[in-house]
PDB file of C-alpha atoms in Angstrom:
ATOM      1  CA  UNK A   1       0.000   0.000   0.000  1.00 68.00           C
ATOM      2  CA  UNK A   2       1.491   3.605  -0.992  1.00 76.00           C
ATOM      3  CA  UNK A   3       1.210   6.232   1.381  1.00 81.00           C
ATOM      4  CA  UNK A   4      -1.809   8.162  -0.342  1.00 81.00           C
ATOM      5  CA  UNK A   5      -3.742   5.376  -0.055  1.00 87.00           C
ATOM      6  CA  UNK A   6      -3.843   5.583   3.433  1.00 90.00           C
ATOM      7  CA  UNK A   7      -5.520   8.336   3.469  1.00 87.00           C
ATOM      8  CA  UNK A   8      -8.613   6.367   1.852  1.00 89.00           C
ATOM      9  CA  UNK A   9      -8.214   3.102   3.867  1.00 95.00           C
ATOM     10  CA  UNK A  10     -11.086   2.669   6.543  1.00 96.00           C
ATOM     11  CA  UNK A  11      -8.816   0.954   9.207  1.00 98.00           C
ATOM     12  CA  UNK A  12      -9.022   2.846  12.549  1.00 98.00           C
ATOM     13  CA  UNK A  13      -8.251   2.317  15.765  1.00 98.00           C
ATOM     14  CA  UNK A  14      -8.743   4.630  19.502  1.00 98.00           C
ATOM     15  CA  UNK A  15      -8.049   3.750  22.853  1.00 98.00           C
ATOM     16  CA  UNK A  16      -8.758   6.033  26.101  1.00 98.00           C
ATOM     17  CA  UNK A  17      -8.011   5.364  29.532  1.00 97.00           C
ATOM     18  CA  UNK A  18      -9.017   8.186  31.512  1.00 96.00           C
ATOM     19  CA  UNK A  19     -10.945   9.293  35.285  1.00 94.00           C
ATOM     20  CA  UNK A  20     -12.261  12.453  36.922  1.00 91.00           C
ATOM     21  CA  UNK A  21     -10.897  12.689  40.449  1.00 88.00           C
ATOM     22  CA  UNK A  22      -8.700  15.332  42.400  1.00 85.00           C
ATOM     23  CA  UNK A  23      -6.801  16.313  40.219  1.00 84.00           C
ATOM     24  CA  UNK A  24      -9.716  16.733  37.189  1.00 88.00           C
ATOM     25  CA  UNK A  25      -9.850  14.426  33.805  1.00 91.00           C
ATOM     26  CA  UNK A  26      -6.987  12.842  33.586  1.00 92.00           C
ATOM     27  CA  UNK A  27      -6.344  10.589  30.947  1.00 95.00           C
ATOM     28  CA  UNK A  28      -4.334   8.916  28.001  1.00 96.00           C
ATOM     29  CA  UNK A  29      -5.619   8.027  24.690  1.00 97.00           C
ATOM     30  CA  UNK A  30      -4.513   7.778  21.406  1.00 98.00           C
ATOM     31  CA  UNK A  31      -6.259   7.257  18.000  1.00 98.00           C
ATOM     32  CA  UNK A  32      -5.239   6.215  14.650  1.00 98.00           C
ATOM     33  CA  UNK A  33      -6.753   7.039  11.618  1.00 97.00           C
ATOM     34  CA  UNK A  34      -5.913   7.896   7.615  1.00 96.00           C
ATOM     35  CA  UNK A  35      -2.178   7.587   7.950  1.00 96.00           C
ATOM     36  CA  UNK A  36      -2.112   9.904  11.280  1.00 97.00           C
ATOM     37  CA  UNK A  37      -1.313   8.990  14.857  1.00 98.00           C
ATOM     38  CA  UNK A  38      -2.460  11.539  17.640  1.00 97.00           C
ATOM     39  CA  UNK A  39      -1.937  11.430  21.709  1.00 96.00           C
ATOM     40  CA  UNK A  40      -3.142  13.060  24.181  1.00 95.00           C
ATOM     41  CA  UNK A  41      -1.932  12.535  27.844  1.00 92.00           C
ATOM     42  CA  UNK A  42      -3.429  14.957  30.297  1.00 90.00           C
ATOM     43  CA  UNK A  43      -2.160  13.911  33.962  1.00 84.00           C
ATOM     44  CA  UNK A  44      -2.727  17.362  36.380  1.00 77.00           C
ATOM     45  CA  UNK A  45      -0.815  15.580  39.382  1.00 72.00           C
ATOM     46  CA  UNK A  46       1.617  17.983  40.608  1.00 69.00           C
ATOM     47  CA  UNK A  47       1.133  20.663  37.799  1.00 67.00           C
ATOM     48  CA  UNK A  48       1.449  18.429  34.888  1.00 72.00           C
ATOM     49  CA  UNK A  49      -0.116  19.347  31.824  1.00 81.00           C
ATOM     50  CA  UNK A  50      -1.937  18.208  28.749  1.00 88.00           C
ATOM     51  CA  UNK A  51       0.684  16.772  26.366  1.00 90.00           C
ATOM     52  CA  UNK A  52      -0.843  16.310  22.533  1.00 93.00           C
ATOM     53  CA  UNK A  53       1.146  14.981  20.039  1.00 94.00           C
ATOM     54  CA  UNK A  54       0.295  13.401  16.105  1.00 96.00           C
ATOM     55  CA  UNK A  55       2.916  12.096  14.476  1.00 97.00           C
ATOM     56  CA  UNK A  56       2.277  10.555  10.045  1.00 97.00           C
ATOM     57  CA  UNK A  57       3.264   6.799  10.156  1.00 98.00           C
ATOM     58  CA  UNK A  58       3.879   4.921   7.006  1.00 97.00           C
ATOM     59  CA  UNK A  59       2.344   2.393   5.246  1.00 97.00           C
ATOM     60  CA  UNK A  60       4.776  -0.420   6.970  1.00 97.00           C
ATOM     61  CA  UNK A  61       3.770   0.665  10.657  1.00 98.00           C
ATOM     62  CA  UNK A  62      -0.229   0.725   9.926  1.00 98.00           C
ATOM     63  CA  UNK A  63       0.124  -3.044   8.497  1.00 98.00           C
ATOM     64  CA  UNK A  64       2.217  -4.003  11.835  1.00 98.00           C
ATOM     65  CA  UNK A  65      -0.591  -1.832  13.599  1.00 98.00           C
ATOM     66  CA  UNK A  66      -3.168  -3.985  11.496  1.00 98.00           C
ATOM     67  CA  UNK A  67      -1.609  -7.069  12.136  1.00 98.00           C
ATOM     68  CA  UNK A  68      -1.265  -6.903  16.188  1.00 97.00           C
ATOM     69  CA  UNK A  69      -5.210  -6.396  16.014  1.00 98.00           C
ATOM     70  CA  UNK A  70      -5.711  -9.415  13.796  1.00 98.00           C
ATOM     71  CA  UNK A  71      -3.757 -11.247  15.412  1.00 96.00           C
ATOM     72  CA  UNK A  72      -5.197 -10.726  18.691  1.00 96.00           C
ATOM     73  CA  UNK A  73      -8.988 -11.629  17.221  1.00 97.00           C
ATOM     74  CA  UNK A  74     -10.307  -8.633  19.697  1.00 98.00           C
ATOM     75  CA  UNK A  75     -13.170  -8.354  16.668  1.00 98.00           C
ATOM     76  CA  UNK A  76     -14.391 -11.799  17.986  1.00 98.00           C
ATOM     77  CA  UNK A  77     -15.227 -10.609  21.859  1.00 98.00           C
ATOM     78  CA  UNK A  78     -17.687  -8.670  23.313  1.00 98.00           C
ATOM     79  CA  UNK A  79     -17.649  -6.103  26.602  1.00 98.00           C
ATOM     80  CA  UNK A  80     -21.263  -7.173  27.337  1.00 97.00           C
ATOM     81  CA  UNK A  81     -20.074  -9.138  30.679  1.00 96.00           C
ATOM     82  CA  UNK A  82     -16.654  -7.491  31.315  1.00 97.00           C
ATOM     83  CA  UNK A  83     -16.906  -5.135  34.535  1.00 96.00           C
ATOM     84  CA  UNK A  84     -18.181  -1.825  33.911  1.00 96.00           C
ATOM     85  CA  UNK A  85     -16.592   1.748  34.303  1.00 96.00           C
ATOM     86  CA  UNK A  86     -16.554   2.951  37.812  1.00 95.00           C
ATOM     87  CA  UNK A  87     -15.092   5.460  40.169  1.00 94.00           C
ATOM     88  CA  UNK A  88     -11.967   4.306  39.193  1.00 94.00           C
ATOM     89  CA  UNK A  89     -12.312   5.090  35.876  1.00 96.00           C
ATOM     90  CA  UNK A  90     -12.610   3.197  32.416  1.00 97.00           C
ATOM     91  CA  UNK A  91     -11.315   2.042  29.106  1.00 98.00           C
ATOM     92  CA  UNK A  92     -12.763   2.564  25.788  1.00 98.00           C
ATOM     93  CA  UNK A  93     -11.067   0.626  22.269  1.00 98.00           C
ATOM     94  CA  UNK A  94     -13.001   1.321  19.549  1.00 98.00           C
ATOM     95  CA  UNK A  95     -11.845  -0.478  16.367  1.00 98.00           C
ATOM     96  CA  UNK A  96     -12.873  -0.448  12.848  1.00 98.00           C
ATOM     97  CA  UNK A  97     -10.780  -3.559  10.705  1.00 98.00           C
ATOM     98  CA  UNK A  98     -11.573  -5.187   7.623  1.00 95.00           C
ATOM     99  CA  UNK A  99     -15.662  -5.893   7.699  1.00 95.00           C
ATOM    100  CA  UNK A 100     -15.768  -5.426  11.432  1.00 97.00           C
ATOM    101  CA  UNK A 101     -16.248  -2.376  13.706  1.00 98.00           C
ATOM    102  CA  UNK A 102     -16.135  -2.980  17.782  1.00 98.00           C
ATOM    103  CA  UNK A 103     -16.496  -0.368  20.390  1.00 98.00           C
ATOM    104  CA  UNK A 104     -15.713  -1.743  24.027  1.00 98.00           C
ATOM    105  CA  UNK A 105     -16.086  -0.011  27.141  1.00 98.00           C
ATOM    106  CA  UNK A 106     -15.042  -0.917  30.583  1.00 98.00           C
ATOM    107  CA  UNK A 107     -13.499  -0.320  33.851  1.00 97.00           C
ATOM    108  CA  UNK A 108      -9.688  -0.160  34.567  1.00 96.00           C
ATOM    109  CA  UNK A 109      -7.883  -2.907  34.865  1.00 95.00           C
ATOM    110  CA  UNK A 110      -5.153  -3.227  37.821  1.00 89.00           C
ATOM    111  CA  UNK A 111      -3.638  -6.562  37.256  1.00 89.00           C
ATOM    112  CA  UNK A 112      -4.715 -10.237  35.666  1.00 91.00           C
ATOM    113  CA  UNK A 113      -6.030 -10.741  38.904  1.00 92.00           C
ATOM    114  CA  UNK A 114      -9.151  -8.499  38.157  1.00 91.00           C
ATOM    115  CA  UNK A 115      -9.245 -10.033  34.793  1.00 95.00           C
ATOM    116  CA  UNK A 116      -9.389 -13.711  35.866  1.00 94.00           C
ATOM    117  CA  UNK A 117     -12.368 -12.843  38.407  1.00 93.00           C
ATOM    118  CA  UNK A 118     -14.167 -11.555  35.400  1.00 93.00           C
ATOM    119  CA  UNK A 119     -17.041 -13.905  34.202  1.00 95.00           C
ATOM    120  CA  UNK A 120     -15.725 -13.802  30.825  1.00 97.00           C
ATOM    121  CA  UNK A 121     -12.006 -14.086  31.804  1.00 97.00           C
ATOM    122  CA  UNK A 122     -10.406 -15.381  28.399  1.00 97.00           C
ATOM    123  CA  UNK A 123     -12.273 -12.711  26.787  1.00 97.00           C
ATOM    124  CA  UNK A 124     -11.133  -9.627  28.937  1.00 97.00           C
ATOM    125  CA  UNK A 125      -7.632 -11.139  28.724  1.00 96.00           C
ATOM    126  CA  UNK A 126      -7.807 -10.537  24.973  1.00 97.00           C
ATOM    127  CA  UNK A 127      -8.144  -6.724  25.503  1.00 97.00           C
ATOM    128  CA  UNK A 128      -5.987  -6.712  28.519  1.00 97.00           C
ATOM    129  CA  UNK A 129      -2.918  -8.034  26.410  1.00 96.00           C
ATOM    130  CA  UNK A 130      -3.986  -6.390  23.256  1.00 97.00           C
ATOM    131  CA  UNK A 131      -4.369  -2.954  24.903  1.00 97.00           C
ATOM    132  CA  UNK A 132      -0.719  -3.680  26.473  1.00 96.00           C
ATOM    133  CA  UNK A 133       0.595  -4.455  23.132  1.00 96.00           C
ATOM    134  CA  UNK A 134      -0.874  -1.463  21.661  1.00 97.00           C
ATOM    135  CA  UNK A 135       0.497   0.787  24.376  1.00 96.00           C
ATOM    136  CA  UNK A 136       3.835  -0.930  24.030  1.00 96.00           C
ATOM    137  CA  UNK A 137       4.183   0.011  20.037  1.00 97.00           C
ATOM    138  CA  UNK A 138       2.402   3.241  20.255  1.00 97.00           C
ATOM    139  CA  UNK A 139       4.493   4.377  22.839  1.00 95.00           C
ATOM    140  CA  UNK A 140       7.836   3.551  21.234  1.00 96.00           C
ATOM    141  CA  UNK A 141       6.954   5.523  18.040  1.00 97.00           C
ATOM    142  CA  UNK A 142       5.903   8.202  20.237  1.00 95.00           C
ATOM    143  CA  UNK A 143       9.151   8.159  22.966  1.00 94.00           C
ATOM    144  CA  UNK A 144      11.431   7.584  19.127  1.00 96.00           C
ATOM    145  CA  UNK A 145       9.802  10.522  17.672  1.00 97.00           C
ATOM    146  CA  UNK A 146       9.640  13.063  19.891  1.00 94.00           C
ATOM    147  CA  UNK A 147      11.850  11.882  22.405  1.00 87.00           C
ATOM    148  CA  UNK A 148       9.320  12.372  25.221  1.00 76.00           C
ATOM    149  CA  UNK A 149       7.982   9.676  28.192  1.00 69.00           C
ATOM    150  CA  UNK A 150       4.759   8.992  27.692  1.00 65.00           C
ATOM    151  CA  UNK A 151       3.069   9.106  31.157  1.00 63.00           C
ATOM    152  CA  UNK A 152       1.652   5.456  32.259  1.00 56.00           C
ATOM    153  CA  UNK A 153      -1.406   5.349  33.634  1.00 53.00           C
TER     154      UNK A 153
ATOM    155  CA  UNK B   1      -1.815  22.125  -3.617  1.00 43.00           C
ATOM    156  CA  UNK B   2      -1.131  18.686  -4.644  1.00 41.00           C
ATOM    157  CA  UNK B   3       2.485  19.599  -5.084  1.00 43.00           C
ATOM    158  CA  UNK B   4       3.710  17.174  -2.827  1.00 41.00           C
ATOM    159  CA  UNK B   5       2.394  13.764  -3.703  1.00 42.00           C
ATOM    160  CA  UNK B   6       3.525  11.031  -1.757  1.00 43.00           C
ATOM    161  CA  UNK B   7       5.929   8.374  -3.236  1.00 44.00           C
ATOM    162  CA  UNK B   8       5.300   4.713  -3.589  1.00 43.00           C
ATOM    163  CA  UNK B   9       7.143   3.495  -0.574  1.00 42.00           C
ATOM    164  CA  UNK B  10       6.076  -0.088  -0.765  1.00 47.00           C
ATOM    165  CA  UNK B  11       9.933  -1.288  -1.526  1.00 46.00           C
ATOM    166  CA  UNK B  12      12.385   0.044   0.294  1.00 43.00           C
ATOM    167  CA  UNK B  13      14.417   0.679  -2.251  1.00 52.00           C
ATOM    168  CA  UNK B  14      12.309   3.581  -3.553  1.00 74.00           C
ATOM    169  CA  UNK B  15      12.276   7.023  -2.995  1.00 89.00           C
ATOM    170  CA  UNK B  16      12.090   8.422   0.520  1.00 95.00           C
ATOM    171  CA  UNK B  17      11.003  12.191  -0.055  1.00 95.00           C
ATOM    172  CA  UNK B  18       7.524  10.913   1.883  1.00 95.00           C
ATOM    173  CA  UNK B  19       9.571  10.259   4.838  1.00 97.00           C
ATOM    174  CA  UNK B  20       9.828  12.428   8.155  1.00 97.00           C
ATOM    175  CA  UNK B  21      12.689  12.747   9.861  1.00 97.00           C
ATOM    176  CA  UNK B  22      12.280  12.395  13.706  1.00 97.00           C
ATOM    177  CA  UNK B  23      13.924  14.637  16.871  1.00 95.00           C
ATOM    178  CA  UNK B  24      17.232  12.996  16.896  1.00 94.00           C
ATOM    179  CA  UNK B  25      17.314  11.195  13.051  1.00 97.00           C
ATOM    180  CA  UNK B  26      15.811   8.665  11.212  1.00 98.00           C
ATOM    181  CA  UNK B  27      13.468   5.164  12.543  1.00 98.00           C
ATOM    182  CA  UNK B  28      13.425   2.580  10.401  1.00 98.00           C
ATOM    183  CA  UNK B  29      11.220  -0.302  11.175  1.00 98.00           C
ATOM    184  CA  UNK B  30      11.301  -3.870  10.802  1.00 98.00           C
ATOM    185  CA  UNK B  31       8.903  -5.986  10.393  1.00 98.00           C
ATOM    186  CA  UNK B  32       8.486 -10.367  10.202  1.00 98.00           C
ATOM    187  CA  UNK B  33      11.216 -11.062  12.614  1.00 98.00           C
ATOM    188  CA  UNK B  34      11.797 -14.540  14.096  1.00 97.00           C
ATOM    189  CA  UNK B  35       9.970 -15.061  17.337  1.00 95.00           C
ATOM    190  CA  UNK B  36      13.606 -15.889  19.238  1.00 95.00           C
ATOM    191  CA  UNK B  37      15.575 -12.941  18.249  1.00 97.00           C
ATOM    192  CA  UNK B  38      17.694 -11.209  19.914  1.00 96.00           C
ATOM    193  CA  UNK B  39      18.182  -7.448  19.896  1.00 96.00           C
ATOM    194  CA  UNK B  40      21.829  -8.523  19.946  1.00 97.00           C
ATOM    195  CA  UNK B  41      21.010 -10.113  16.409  1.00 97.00           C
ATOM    196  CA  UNK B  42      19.553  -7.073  15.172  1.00 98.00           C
ATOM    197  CA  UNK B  43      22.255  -4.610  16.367  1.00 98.00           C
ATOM    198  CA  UNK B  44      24.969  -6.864  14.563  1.00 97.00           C
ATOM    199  CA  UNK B  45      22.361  -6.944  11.547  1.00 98.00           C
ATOM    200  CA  UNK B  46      21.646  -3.032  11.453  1.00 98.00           C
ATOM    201  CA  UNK B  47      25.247  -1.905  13.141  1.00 98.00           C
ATOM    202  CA  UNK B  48      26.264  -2.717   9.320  1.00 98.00           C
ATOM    203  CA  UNK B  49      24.755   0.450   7.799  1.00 98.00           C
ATOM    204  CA  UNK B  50      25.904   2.898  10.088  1.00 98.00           C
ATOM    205  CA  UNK B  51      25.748   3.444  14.360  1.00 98.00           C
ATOM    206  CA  UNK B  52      22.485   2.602  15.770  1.00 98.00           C
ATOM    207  CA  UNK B  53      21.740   5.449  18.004  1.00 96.00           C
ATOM    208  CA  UNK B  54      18.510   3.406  19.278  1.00 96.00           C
ATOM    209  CA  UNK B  55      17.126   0.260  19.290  1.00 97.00           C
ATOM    210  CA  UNK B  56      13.562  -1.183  20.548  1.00 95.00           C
ATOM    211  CA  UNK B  57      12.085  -4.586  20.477  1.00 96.00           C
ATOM    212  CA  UNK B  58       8.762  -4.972  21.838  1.00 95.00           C
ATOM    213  CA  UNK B  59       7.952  -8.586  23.754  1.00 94.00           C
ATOM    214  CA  UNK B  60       4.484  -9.993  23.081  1.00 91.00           C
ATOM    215  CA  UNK B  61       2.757  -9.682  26.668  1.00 85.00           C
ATOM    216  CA  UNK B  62       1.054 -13.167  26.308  1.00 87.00           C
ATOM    217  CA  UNK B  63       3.674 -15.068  24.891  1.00 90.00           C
ATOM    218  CA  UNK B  64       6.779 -13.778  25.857  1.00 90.00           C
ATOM    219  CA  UNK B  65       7.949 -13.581  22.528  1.00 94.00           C
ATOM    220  CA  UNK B  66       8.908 -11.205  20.402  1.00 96.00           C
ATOM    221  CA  UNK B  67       6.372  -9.433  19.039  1.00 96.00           C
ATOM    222  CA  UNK B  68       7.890  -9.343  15.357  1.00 97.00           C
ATOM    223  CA  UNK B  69       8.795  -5.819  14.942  1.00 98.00           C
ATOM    224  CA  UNK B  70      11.382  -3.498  16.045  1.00 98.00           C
ATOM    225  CA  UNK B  71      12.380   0.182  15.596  1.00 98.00           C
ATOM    226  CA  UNK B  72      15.962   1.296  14.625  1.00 98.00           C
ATOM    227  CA  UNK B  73      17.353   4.475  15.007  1.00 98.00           C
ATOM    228  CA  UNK B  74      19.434   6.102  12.728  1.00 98.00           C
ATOM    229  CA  UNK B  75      21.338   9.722  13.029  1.00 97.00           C
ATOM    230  CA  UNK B  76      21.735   9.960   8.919  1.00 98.00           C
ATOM    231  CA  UNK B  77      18.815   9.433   6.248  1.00 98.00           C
ATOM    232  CA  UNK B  78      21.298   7.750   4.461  1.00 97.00           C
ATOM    233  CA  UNK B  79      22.232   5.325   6.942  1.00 98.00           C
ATOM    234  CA  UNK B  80      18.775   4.428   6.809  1.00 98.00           C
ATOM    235  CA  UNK B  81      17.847   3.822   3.440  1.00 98.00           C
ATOM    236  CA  UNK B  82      21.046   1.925   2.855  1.00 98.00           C
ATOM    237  CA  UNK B  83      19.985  -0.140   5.915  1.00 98.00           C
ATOM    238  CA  UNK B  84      16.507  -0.423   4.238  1.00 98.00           C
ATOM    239  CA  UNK B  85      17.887  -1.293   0.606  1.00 97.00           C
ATOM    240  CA  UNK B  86      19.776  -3.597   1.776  1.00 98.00           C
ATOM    241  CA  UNK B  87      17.620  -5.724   4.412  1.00 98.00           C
ATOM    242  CA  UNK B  88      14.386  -5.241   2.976  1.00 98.00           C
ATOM    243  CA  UNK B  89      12.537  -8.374   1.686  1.00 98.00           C
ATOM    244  CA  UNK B  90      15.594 -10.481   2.563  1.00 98.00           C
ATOM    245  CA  UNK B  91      16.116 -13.468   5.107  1.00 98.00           C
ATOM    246  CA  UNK B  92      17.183 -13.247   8.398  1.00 98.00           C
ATOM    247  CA  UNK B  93      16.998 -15.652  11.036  1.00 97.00           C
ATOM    248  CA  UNK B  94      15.118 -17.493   8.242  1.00 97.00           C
ATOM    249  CA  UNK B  95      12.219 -15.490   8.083  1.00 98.00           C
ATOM    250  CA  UNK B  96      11.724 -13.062   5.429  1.00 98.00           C
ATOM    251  CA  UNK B  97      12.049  -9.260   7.015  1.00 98.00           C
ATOM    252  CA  UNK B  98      10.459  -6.398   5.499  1.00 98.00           C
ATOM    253  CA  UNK B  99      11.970  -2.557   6.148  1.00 98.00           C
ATOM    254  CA  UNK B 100      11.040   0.864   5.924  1.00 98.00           C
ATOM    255  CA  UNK B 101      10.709   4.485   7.302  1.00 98.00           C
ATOM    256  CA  UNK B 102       8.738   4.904   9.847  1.00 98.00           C
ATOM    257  CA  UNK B 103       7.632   7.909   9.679  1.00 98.00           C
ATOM    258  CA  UNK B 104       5.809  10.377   6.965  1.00 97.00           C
ATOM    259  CA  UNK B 105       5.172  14.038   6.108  1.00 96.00           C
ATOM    260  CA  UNK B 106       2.002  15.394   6.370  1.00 93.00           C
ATOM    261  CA  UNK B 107      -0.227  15.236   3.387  1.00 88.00           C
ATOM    262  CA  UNK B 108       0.199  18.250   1.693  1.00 82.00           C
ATOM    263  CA  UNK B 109      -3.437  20.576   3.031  1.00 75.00           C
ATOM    264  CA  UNK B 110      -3.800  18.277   6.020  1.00 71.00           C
ATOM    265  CA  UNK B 111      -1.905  20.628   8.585  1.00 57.00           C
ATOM    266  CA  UNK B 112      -4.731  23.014  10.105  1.00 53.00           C
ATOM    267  CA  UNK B 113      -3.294  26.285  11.006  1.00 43.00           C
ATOM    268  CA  UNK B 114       0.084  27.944  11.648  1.00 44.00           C
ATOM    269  CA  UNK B 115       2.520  25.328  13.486  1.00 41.00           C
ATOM    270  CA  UNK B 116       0.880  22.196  12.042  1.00 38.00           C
ATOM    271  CA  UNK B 117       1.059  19.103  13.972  1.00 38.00           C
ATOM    272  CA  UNK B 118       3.464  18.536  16.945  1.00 38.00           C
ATOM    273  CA  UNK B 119       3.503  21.751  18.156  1.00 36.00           C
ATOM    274  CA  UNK B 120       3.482  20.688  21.562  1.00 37.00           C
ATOM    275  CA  UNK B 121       0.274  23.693  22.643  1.00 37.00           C
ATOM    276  CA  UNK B 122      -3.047  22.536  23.408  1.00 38.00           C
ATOM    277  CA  UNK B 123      -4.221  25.080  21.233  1.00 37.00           C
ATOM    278  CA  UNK B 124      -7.018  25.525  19.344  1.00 39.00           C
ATOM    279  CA  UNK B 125      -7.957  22.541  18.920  1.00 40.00           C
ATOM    280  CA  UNK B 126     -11.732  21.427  19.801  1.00 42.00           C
ATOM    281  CA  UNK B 127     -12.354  19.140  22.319  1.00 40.00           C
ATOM    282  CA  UNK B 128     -13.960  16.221  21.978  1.00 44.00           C
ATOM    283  CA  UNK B 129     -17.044  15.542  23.740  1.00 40.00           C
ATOM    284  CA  UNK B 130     -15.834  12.565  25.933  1.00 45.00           C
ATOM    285  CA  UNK B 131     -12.931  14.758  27.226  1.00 42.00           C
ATOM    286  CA  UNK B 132     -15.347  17.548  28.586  1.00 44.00           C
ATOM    287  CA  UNK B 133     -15.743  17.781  31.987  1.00 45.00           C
ATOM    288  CA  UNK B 134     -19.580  17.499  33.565  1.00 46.00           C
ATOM    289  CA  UNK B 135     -20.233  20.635  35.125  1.00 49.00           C
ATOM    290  CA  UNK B 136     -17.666  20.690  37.556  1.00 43.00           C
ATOM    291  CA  UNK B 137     -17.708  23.420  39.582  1.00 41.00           C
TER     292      UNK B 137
END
């Protein structure tokens, strides 16, 4: 695929992790669409501010970006029994891939611990690992690029 | 405005005017690589086309495995595209890799105002409804 023609291909892909508490909406989320990466970090702890940063990706790192989705087969799950946003906060991957389109929602995830008490357990580790993977990639392009930490949430 | 149209870039040994360079030089990545290597293998691999000022391999979390694609670090463009010419499509650790630039310009009329992307401000920019804060007062 040439670069122009990412600008017509339908793949997209968003994740947000965010809460309101003390120290107001803090969250992380980045979205990929039409050959374009954006981020936006906004922690408030201790003065910190909102960090936003897109970056244009080629061709080779949407396929890799395309193929750690596949691969995971998130398209195959559903949120309907996974825990639901809370106090704490939530998640939200939305996900549009070949003929699918899946928009999940649900509450922050500490450790495998909470994702094993889940009633759908295999499912919920799907996301956990994918949305670790996705983190993992996103955040090296970012750190390489701009030389900046992203801020872990 | 479609002065600027962006090049093939689906072999690496094409031209690069597409690419963007990043803060400190040039990523490459690679893609395909062989579950078991090494980053050792990849520095004595990419160390060939010129000094690799970084280096990242992600691990699949689930596995424990590499996840198959890495990002290389290069201070000169041409480092880079040498690196890309001449590992691109070839095999290593028999499994065929495939390399390539990372990262691109913006399409020519996508930057919205003065600045264009990156610019580090909040800005202008609208927020989007599930970033709004209920009523807080």
């Amino acid at each position: 695929m040439a670069n122009a023609e990412l600008e017509r291909d339908p793949f997209y892909l968003r994740y947000y992790t965010g809460h309101q508490g003390m120290h107001g909406h803090e969250f992380l989320e980045f979205e990929y669409a039409h050959g374009r990466i954006r981020y936006a970090n906004n922690s408030n702890y201790r003065n910190d501010s909102l960090i936003r940063k897109e970056m244009y990706v080629s061709p080779a790192v949407v396929d890799e970006l395309k193929r750690i989705v596949r691969e995971s087969e998130i398209t195959k799950e559903d949120d309907v029994s996974w825990p639901k946003k809370n106090i704490v906060g939530k998640q939200e991957l939305e996900v549009r891939i070949d003929k699918d389109h899946i928009a999940f929602e649900t509450a922050k995830i500490g450790s495998l611990a909470d994702v094993n008490e889940s009633s759908d357990a295999e499912g919920l580790r799907v996301f956990y690992y994918l949305v670790q993977d996705l983190k993992c990639f996103i955040f090296s392009l970012i750190t390489l690029h701009f030389k900046i930490k992203p801020i872990q949430q | 405005m479609a002065d600027v149209d962006m090049a093939t870039g689906a072999n690496g040994a094409g031209d690069h005017s597409w690419a963007a360079r990043s803060v400190e030089g040039w990523i490459v990545i690679v893609t395909g690589l062989n579950e078991e290597s090494t980053e050792e293998d990849l520095q004595d691999l990419f160390g060939d086309f010129g000094e690799v000022k970084n280096l990242s391999m992600a691990l699949n979390r689930r596995t424990g495995y590499v996840m198959g694609y890495a990002l290389v670090e290069y201070a000169e463009k041409e480092q880079a595209e040498k690196a890309i010419k001449e590992t691109d499509g070839t095999t290593f650790l028999e499994k065929t890799i495939r390399t390539e630039l990372a990262f691109a310009k913006a399409p020519a009329g996508a930057r919205r105002g003065p600045g264009g992307a990156g610019a580090g401000g909040a800005g202008a920019r609208r927020g989007r409804d599930r970033e709004a804060s209920p009523s807080r007062r």
